[in-house]
Short mmCIF file of C-alpha atoms in Angstrom, two decimals:
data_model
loop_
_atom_site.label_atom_id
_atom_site.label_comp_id
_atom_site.label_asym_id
_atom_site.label_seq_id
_atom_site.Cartn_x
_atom_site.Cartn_y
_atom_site.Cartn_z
CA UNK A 723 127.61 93.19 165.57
CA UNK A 724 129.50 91.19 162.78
CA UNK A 725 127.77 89.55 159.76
CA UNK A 726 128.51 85.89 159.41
CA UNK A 727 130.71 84.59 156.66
CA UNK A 728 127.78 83.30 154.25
CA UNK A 729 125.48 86.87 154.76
CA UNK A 730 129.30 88.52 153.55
CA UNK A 731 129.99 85.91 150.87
CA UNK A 732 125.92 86.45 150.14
CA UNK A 733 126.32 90.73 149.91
CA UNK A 734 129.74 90.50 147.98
CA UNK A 735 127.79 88.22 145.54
CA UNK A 736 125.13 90.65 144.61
CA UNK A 737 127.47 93.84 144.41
CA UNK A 738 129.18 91.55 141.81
CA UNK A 739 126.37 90.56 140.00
CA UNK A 740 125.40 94.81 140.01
CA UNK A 741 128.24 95.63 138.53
CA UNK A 742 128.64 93.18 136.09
CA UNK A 743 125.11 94.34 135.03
CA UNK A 744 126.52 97.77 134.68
CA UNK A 745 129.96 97.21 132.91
CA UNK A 746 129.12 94.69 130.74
CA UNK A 747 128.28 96.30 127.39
CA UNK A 748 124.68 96.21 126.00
CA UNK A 749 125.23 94.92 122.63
CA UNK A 750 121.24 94.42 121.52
CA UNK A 751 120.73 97.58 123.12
CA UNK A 752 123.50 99.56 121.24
CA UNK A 753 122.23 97.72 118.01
CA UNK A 754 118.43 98.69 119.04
CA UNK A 755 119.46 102.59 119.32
CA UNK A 756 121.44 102.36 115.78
CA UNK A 757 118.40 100.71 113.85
CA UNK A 758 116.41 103.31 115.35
CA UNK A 759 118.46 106.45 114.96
CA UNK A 760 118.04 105.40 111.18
CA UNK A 761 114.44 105.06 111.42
CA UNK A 762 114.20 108.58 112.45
CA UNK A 763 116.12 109.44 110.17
CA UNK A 764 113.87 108.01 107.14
CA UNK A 765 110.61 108.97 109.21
CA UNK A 766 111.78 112.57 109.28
CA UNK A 767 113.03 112.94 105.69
CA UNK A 768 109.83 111.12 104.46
CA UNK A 769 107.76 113.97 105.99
CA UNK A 770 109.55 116.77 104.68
CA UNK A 771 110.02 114.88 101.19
CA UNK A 772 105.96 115.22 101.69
CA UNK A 773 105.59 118.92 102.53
CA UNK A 774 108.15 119.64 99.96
CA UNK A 775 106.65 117.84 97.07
CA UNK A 776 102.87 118.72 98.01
CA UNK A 777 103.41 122.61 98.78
CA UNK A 778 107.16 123.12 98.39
CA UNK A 779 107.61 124.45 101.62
CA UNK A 780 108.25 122.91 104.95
CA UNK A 781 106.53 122.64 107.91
CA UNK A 782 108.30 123.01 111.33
CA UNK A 783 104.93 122.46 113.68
CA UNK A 784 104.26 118.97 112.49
CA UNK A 785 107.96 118.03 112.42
CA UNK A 786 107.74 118.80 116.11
CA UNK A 787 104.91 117.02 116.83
CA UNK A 788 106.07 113.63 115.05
CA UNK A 789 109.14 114.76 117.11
CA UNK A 790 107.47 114.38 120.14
CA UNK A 791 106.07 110.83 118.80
CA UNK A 792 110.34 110.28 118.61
CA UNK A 793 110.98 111.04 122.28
CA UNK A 794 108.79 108.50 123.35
CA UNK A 795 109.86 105.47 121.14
CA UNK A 796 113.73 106.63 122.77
CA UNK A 797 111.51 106.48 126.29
CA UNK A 798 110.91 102.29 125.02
CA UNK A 799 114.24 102.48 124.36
CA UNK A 800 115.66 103.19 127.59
CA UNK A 801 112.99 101.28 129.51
CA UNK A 802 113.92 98.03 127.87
CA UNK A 803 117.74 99.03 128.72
CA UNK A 804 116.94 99.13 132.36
CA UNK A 805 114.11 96.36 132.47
CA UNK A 806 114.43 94.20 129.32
CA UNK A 807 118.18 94.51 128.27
CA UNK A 808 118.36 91.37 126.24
CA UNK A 809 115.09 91.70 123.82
CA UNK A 810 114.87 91.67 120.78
CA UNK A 811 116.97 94.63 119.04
CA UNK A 812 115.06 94.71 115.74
CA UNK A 813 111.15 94.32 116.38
CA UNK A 814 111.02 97.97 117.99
CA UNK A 815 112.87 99.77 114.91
CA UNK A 816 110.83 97.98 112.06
CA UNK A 817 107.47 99.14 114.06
CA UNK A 818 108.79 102.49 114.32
CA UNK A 819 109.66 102.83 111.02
CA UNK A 820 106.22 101.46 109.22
CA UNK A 821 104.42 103.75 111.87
CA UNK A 822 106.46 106.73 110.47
CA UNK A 823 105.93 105.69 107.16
CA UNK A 824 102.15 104.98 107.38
CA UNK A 825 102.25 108.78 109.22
CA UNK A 826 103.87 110.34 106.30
CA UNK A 827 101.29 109.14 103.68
CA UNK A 828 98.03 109.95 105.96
CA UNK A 829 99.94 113.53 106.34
CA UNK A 830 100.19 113.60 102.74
CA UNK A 831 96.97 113.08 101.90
CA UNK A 832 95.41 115.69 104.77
CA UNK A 833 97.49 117.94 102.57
CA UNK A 834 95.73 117.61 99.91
CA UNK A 835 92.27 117.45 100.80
CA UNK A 836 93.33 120.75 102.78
CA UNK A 837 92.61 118.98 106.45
CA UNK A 838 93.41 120.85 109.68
CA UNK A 839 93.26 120.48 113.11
CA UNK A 840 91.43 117.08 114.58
CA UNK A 841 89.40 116.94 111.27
CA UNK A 842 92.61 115.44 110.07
CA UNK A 843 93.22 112.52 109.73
CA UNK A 844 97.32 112.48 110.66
CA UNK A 845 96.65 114.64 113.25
CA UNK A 846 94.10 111.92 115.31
CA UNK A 847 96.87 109.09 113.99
CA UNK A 848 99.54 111.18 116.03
CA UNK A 849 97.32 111.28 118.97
CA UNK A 850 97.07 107.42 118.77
CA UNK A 851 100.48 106.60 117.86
CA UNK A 852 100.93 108.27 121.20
CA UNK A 853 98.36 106.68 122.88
CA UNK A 854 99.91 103.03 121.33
CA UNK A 855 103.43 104.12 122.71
CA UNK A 856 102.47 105.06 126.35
CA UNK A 857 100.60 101.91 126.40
CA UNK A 858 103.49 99.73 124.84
CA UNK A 859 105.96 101.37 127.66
CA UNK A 860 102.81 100.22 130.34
CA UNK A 861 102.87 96.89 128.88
CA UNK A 862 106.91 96.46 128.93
CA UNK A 863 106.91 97.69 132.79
CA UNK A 864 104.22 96.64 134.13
CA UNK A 865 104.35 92.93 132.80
CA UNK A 866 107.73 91.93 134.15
CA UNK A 867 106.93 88.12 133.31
CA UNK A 868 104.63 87.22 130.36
CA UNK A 869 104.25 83.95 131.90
CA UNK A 870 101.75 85.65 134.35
CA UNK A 871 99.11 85.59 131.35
CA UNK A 872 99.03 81.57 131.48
CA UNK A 873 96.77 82.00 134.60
CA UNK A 874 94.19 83.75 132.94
CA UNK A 875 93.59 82.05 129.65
CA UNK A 876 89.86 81.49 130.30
CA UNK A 877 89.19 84.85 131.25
CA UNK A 878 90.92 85.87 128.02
CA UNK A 879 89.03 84.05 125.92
CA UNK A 880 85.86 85.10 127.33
CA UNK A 881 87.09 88.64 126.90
CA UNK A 882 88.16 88.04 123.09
CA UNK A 883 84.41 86.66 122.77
CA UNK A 884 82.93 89.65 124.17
CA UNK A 885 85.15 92.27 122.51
CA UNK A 886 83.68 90.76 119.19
CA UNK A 887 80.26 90.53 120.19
CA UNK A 888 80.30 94.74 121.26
CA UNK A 889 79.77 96.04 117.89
CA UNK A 890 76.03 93.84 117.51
CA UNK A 891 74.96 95.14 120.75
CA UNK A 892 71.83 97.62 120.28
CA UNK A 893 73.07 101.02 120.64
CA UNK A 894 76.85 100.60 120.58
CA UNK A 895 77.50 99.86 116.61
CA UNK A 896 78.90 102.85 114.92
CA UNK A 897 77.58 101.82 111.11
CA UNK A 898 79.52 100.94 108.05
CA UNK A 899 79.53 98.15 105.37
CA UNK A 900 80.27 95.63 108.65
CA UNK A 901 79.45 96.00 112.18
CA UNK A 902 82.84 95.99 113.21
CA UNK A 903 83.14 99.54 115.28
CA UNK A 904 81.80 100.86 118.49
CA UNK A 905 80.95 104.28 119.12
CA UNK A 906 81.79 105.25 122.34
CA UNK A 907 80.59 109.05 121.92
CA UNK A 908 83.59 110.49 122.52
CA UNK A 909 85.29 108.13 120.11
CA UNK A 910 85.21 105.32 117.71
CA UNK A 911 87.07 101.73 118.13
CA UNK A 912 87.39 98.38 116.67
CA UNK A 913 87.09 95.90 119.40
CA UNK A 914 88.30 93.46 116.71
CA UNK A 915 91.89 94.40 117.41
CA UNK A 916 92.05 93.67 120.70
CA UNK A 917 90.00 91.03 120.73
CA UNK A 918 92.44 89.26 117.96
CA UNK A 919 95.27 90.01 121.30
CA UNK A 920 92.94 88.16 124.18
CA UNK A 921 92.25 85.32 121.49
CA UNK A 922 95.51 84.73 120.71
CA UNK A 923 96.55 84.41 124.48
CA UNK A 924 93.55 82.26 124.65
CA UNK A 925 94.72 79.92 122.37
CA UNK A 926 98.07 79.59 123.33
CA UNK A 927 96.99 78.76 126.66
CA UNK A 928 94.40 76.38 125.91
CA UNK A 929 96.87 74.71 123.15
CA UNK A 930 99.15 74.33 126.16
CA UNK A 931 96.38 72.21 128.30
CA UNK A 932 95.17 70.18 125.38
CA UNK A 933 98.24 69.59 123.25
CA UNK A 934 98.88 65.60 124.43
CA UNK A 935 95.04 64.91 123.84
CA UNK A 936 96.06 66.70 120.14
CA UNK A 937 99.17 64.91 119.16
CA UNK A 938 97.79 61.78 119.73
CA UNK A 939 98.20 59.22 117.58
CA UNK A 940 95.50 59.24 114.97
CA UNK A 941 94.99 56.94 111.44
CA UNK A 942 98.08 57.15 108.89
CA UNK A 943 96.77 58.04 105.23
CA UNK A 944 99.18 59.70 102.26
CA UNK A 945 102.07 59.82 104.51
CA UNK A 946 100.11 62.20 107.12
CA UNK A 947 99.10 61.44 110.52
CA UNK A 948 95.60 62.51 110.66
CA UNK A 949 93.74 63.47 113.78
CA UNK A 950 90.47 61.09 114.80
CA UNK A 951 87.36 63.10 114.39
CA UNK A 952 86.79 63.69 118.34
CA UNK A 953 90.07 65.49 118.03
CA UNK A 954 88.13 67.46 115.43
CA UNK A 955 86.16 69.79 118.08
CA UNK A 956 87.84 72.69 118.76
CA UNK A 957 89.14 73.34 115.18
CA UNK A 958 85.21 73.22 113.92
CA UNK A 959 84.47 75.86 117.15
CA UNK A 960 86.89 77.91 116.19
CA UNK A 961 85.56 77.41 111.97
CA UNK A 962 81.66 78.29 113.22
CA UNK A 963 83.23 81.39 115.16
CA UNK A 964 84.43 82.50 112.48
CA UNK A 965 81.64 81.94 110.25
CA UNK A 966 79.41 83.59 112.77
CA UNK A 967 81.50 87.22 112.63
CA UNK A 968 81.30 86.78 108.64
CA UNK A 969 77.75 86.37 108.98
CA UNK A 970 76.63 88.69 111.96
CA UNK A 971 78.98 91.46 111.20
CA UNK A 972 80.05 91.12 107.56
CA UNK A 973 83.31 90.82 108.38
CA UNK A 974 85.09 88.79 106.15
CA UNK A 975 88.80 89.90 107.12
CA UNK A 976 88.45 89.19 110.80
CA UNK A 977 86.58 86.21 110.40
CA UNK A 978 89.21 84.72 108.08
CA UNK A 979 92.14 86.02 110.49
CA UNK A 980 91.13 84.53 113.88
CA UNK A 981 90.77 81.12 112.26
CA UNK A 982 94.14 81.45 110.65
CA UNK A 983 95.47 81.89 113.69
CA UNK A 984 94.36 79.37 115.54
CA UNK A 985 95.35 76.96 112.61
CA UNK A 986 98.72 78.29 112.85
CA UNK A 987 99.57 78.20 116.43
CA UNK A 988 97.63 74.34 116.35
CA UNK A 989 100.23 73.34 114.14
CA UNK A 990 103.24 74.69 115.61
CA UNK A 991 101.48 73.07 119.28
CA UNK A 992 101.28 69.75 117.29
CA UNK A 993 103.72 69.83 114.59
CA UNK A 994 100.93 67.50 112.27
CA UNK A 995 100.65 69.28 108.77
CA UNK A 996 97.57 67.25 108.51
CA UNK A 997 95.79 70.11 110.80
CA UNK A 998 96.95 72.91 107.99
CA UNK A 999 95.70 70.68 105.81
CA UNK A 1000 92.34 70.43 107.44
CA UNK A 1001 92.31 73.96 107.96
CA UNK A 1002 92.52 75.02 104.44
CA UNK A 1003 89.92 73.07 103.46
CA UNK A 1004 87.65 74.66 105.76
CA UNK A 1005 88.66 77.83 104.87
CA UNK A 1006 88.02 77.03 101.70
CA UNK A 1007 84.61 75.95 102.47
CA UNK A 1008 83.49 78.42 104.38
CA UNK A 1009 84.45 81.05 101.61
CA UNK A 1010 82.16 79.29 99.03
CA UNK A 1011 79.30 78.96 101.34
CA UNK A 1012 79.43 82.52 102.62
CA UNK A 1013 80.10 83.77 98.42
CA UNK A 1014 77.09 81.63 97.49
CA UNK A 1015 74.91 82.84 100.67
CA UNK A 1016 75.45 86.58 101.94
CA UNK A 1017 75.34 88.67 98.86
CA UNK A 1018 78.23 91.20 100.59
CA UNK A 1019 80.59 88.40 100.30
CA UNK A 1020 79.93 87.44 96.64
CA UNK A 1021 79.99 91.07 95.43
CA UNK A 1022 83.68 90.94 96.77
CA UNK A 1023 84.24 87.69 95.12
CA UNK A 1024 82.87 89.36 91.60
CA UNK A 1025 84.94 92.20 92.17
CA UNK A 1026 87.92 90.06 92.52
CA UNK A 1027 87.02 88.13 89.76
CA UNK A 1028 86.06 90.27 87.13
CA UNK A 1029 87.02 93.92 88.41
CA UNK A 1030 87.51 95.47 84.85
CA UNK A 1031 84.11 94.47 83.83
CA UNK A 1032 82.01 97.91 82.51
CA UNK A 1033 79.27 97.01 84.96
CA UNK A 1034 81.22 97.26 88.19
CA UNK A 1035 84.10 99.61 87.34
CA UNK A 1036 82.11 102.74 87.82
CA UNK A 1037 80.76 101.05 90.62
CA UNK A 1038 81.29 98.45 93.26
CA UNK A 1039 84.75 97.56 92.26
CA UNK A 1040 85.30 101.34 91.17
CA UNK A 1041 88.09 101.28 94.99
CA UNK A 1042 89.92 98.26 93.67
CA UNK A 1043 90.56 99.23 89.90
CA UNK A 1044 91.83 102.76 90.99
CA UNK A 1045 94.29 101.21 93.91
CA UNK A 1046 95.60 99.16 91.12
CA UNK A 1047 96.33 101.98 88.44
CA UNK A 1048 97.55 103.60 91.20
CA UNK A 1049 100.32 100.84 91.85
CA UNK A 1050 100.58 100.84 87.82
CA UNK A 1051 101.58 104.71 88.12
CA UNK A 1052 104.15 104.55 90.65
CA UNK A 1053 106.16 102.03 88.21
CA UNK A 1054 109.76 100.71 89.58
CA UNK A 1055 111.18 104.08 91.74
CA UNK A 1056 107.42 106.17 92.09
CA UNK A 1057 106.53 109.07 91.69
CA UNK A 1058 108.34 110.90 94.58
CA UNK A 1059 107.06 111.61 97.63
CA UNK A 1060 103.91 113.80 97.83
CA UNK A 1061 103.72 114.29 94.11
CA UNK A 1062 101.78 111.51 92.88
CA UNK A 1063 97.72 111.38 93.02
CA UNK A 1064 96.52 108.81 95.63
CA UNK A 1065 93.16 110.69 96.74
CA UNK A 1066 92.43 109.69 93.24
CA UNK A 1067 91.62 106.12 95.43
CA UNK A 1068 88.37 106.37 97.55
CA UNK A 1069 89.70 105.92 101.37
CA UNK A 1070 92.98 105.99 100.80
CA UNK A 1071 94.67 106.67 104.22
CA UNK A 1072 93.35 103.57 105.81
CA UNK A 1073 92.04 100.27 103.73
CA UNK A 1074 94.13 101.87 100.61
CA UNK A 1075 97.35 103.11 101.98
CA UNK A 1076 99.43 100.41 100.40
CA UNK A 1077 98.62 101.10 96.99
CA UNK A 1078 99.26 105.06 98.10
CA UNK A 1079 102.53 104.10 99.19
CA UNK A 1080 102.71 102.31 95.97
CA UNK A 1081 102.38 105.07 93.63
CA UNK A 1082 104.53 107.36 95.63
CA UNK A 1083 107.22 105.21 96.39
CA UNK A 1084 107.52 102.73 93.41
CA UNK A 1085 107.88 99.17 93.27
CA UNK A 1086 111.03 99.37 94.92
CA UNK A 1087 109.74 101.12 98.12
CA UNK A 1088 106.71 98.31 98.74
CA UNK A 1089 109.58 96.03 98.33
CA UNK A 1090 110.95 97.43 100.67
CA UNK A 1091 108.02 97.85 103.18
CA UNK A 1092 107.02 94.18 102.49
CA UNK A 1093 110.88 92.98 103.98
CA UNK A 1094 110.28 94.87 106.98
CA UNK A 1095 106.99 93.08 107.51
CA UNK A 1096 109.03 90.07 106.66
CA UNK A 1097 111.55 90.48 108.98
CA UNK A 1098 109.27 91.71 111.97
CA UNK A 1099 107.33 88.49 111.50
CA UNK A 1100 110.58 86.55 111.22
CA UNK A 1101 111.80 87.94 114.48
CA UNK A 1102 108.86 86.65 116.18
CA UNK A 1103 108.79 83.37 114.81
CA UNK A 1104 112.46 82.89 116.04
CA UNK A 1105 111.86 84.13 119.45
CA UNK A 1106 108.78 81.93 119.73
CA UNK A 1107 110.63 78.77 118.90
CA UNK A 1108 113.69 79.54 120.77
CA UNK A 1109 111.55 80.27 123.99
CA UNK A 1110 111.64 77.00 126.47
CA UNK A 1111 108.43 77.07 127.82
CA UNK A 1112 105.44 76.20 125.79
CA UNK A 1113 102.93 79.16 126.38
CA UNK A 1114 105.71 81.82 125.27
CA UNK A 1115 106.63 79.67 122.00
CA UNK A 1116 102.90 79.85 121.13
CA UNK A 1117 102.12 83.49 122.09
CA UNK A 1118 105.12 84.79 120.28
CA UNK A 1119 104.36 82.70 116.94
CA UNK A 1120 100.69 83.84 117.10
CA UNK A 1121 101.26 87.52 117.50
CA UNK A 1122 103.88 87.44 114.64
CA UNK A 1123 101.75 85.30 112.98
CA UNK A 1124 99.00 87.36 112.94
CA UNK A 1125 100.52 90.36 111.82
CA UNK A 1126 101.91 88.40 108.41
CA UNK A 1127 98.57 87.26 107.84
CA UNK A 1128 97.04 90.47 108.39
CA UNK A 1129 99.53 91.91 105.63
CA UNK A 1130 99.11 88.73 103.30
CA UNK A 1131 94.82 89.49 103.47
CA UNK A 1132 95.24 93.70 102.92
CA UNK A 1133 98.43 93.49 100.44
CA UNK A 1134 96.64 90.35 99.02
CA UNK A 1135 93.21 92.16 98.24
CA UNK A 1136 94.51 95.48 96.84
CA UNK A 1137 96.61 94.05 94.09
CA UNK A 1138 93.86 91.37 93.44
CA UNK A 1139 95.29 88.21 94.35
CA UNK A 1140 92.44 87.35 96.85
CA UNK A 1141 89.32 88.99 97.53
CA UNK A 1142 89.26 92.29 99.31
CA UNK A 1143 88.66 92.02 102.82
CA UNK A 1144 87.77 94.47 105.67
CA UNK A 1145 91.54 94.98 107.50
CA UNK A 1146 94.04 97.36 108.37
CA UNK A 1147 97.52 97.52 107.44
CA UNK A 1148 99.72 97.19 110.71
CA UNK A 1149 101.17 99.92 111.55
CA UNK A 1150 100.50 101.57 108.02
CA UNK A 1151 96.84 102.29 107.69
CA UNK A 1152 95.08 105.14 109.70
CA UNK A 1153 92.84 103.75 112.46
CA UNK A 1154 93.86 103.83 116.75
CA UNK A 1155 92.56 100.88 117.49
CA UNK A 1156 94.92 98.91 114.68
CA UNK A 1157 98.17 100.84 116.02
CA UNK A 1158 97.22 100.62 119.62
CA UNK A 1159 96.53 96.90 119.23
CA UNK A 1160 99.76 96.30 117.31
CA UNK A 1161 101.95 98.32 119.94
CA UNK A 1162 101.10 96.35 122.26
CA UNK A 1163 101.70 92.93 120.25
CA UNK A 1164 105.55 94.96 120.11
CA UNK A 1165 105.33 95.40 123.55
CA UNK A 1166 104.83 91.40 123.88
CA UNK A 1167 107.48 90.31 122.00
CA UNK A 1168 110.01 92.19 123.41
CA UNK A 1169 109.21 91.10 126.15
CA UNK A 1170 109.25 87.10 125.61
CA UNK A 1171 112.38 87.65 123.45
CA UNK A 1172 114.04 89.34 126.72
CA UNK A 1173 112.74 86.31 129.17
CA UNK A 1174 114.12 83.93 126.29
CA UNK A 1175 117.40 85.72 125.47
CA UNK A 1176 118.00 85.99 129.58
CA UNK A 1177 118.16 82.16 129.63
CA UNK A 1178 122.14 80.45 129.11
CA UNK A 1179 120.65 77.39 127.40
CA UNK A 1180 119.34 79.32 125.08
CA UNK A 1181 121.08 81.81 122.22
CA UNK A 1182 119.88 83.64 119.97
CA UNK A 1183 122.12 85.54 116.86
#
């Protein structure tokens, strides 16, 4: 039985297309694996720089185990050569990297408070860095087209509203300064992570749906166009959201980083400054009204304001004054590399591990830690607004959006430029739920920037 001439002219066109696929030369992909054979490269020597300058002796069963945290970032690597050829070449390197980084200080630190075993803390950070990684390869082959998401942006909301509202419930809140983590028994989490992921799906979506009913024409005033006060609703539900976590969970840092957000990814849905604008003012507001009402928030405020002061540098801002001679010690090049003194700093591995970095690595290294975050974000941003489709520009800017805001708050509030808020440092700061949560935002990009880079209209350098 012979094939008729279109089923041939049909077969030869797909063996073609398969070989094309295979001969032609994976340039992001080749740059991907160069970016990240460096990475390892600084990852590893960071880690025996630590064990070197903390005991003077190295350590081969941890450099294994980060080594098995290595094979699985190359296990990304080839997955998004067979499923995602054309994403982005630099967002999976730069997360590496800070994750490494972040690693090497927590490790340093167990060192000297003489840690071992799961009672330290870069031991349960390896565990989740794995955990984040298996997850981020789940997320890359399992979600072959991001657009699928668009469907659900209801039920993602929903779920971003209840994954905030766990930690008040009676008998899951694991105690603290702010109801912010769950205790599971077997383990702790921050449902605040993930619920910043659903949200930000959420409002993409919904910015999609409403964006004609936003851009509409409002009155003109100081060369703005502003928006008519029915066009005011969602921003205020998103404001009293946010004032509600500040007030029910003292929870200043999420609070402040859903709404900024939202703000963000309304502006780049309507392109009208005038909703920044807005935003910023409300901000604004809500930060007096909490510092003048809940007596958490205006201790931070005091601290910020007048952290030197003899009455609150033995005590309440005792954290913040020590982070900052910490960063004063390190100078322009550090101290080196496990020989400074950051468990001087009370919880140093997580809401203080910039400053530790700091003193360790000089002025020069969180220079250098700050352009990666600078980059990453920039990445984002420029696969969001190259994407063609709507709900992929507004995802992508979000997500990278949200991790430059979450650096802005953490890096902002340990070297006292704004108050100090509850947050982690991506990537950096010890804490699963944090890495897990910004894996996966990794995952996400790579793969919009692989849907957007797949497209001819579009190119991307």
């Amino acid at each position: 039985m012979t094939s008729s001439p279109t089923e041939a002219i049909a077969a030869d066109t797909a063996v073609i297309r398969a070989l094309r696929r295979i001969r032609v030369p994976q340039t992001q992909r080749n740059r991907e694996l160069a970016l990240l054979v460096f990475a390892f490269v600084l990852n590893g020597g960071a880690i025996a720089l630590v064990q070197l300058g903390a005991t003077g002796a190295l350590d081969a069963t941890f450099l294994s185990l980060c080594g098995g945290l290595t094979a699985l970032v190359v296990a990304i690597h080839i997955v998004l050569r067979l499923s995602a050829r054309d994403a982005d070449p630099f967002v999976l390197p730069i997360a590496t990297l800070l994750t490494g980084l972040g690693l090497a200080m927590i490790y340093r630190l167990d060192l000297h408070w003489d840690r071992h075993g799961w009672d330290a803390f870069s031991t349960r950070q390896l565990a989740w860095a794995a955990i984040a990684l298996v997850l981020a390869i789940a997320v890359i082959v399992l979600l072959k087209n991001y657009r699928v998401l668009f469907r659900y942006t209801y039920l993602f909301g929903l779920a971003g509203i209840l994954l905030l509202l766990l930690p008040i419930v009676p008998g899951l809140s694991a105690g603290g300064n702010a109801d912010v983590w769950v205790d599971l028994g077997i383990f702790t989490f921050q449902p605040g992570e993930l619920a910043k992921l659903a949200l930000a799906i959420f409002f993409a979506g919904y910015l999609v749906r409403t964006r004609e009913s936003l851009t509409a024409v409002g009155t003109r005033f100081l060369g703005l166009t502003w928006p008519r006060a029915r066009e005011l609703g969602p921003l205020l539900v998103i404001w009293l959201v946010s004032l509600g976590i500040i007030v029910l969970q003292r929870d200043l840092g999420t609070g402040l980083l859903i709404f900024g957000m939202f703000v963000a990814m309304l502006y780049v849905a309507t392109g009208k400054t005038s909703w920044v604008l807005i935003g910023v003012v409300l901000a604004a507001a809500g930060a007096f009204l909490a510092s003048r009402v809940l007596p958490y928030v205006g201790a931070r405020f005091s601290n910020w304001l007048d952290a030197f002061n003899p009455d609150l540098i033995d005590g309440s801002s005792y954290q913040l004054v020590n982070g900052i001679f910490g960063l004063a010690q390190g100078g322009l090049i550090g101290t080196g590399l496990g020989q400074g003194r950051p468990w001087l700093t009370p919880v140093a591995e997580s809401d203080y591990i910039f400053p530790s970095l700091g003193e360790e690595l000089g002025l020069v290294g969180v220079f250098a830690i700050l352009c990666l975050y600078m980059v990453f974000t920039s990445r984002g941003i420029r696969i969001g607004l190259a994407g063609q489709d709507d709900f992929g520009k507004l995802l992508a800017v979000g997500l990278s959006f949200t991790i430059a805001l979450q650096v802005f708050i953490m890096v902002g509030g340990v070297t006292r430029l704004i108050p100090l808020t509850g947050l982690t440092t991506p990537f950096l700061a010890a804490g699963g739920s944090s890495l897990v949560a910004n894996w996966i935002i990794v995952a996400l990009l790579l793969r919009i920037s692989d849907a957007v880079r797949s497209r001819p209209r579009v190119v991307i350098g």
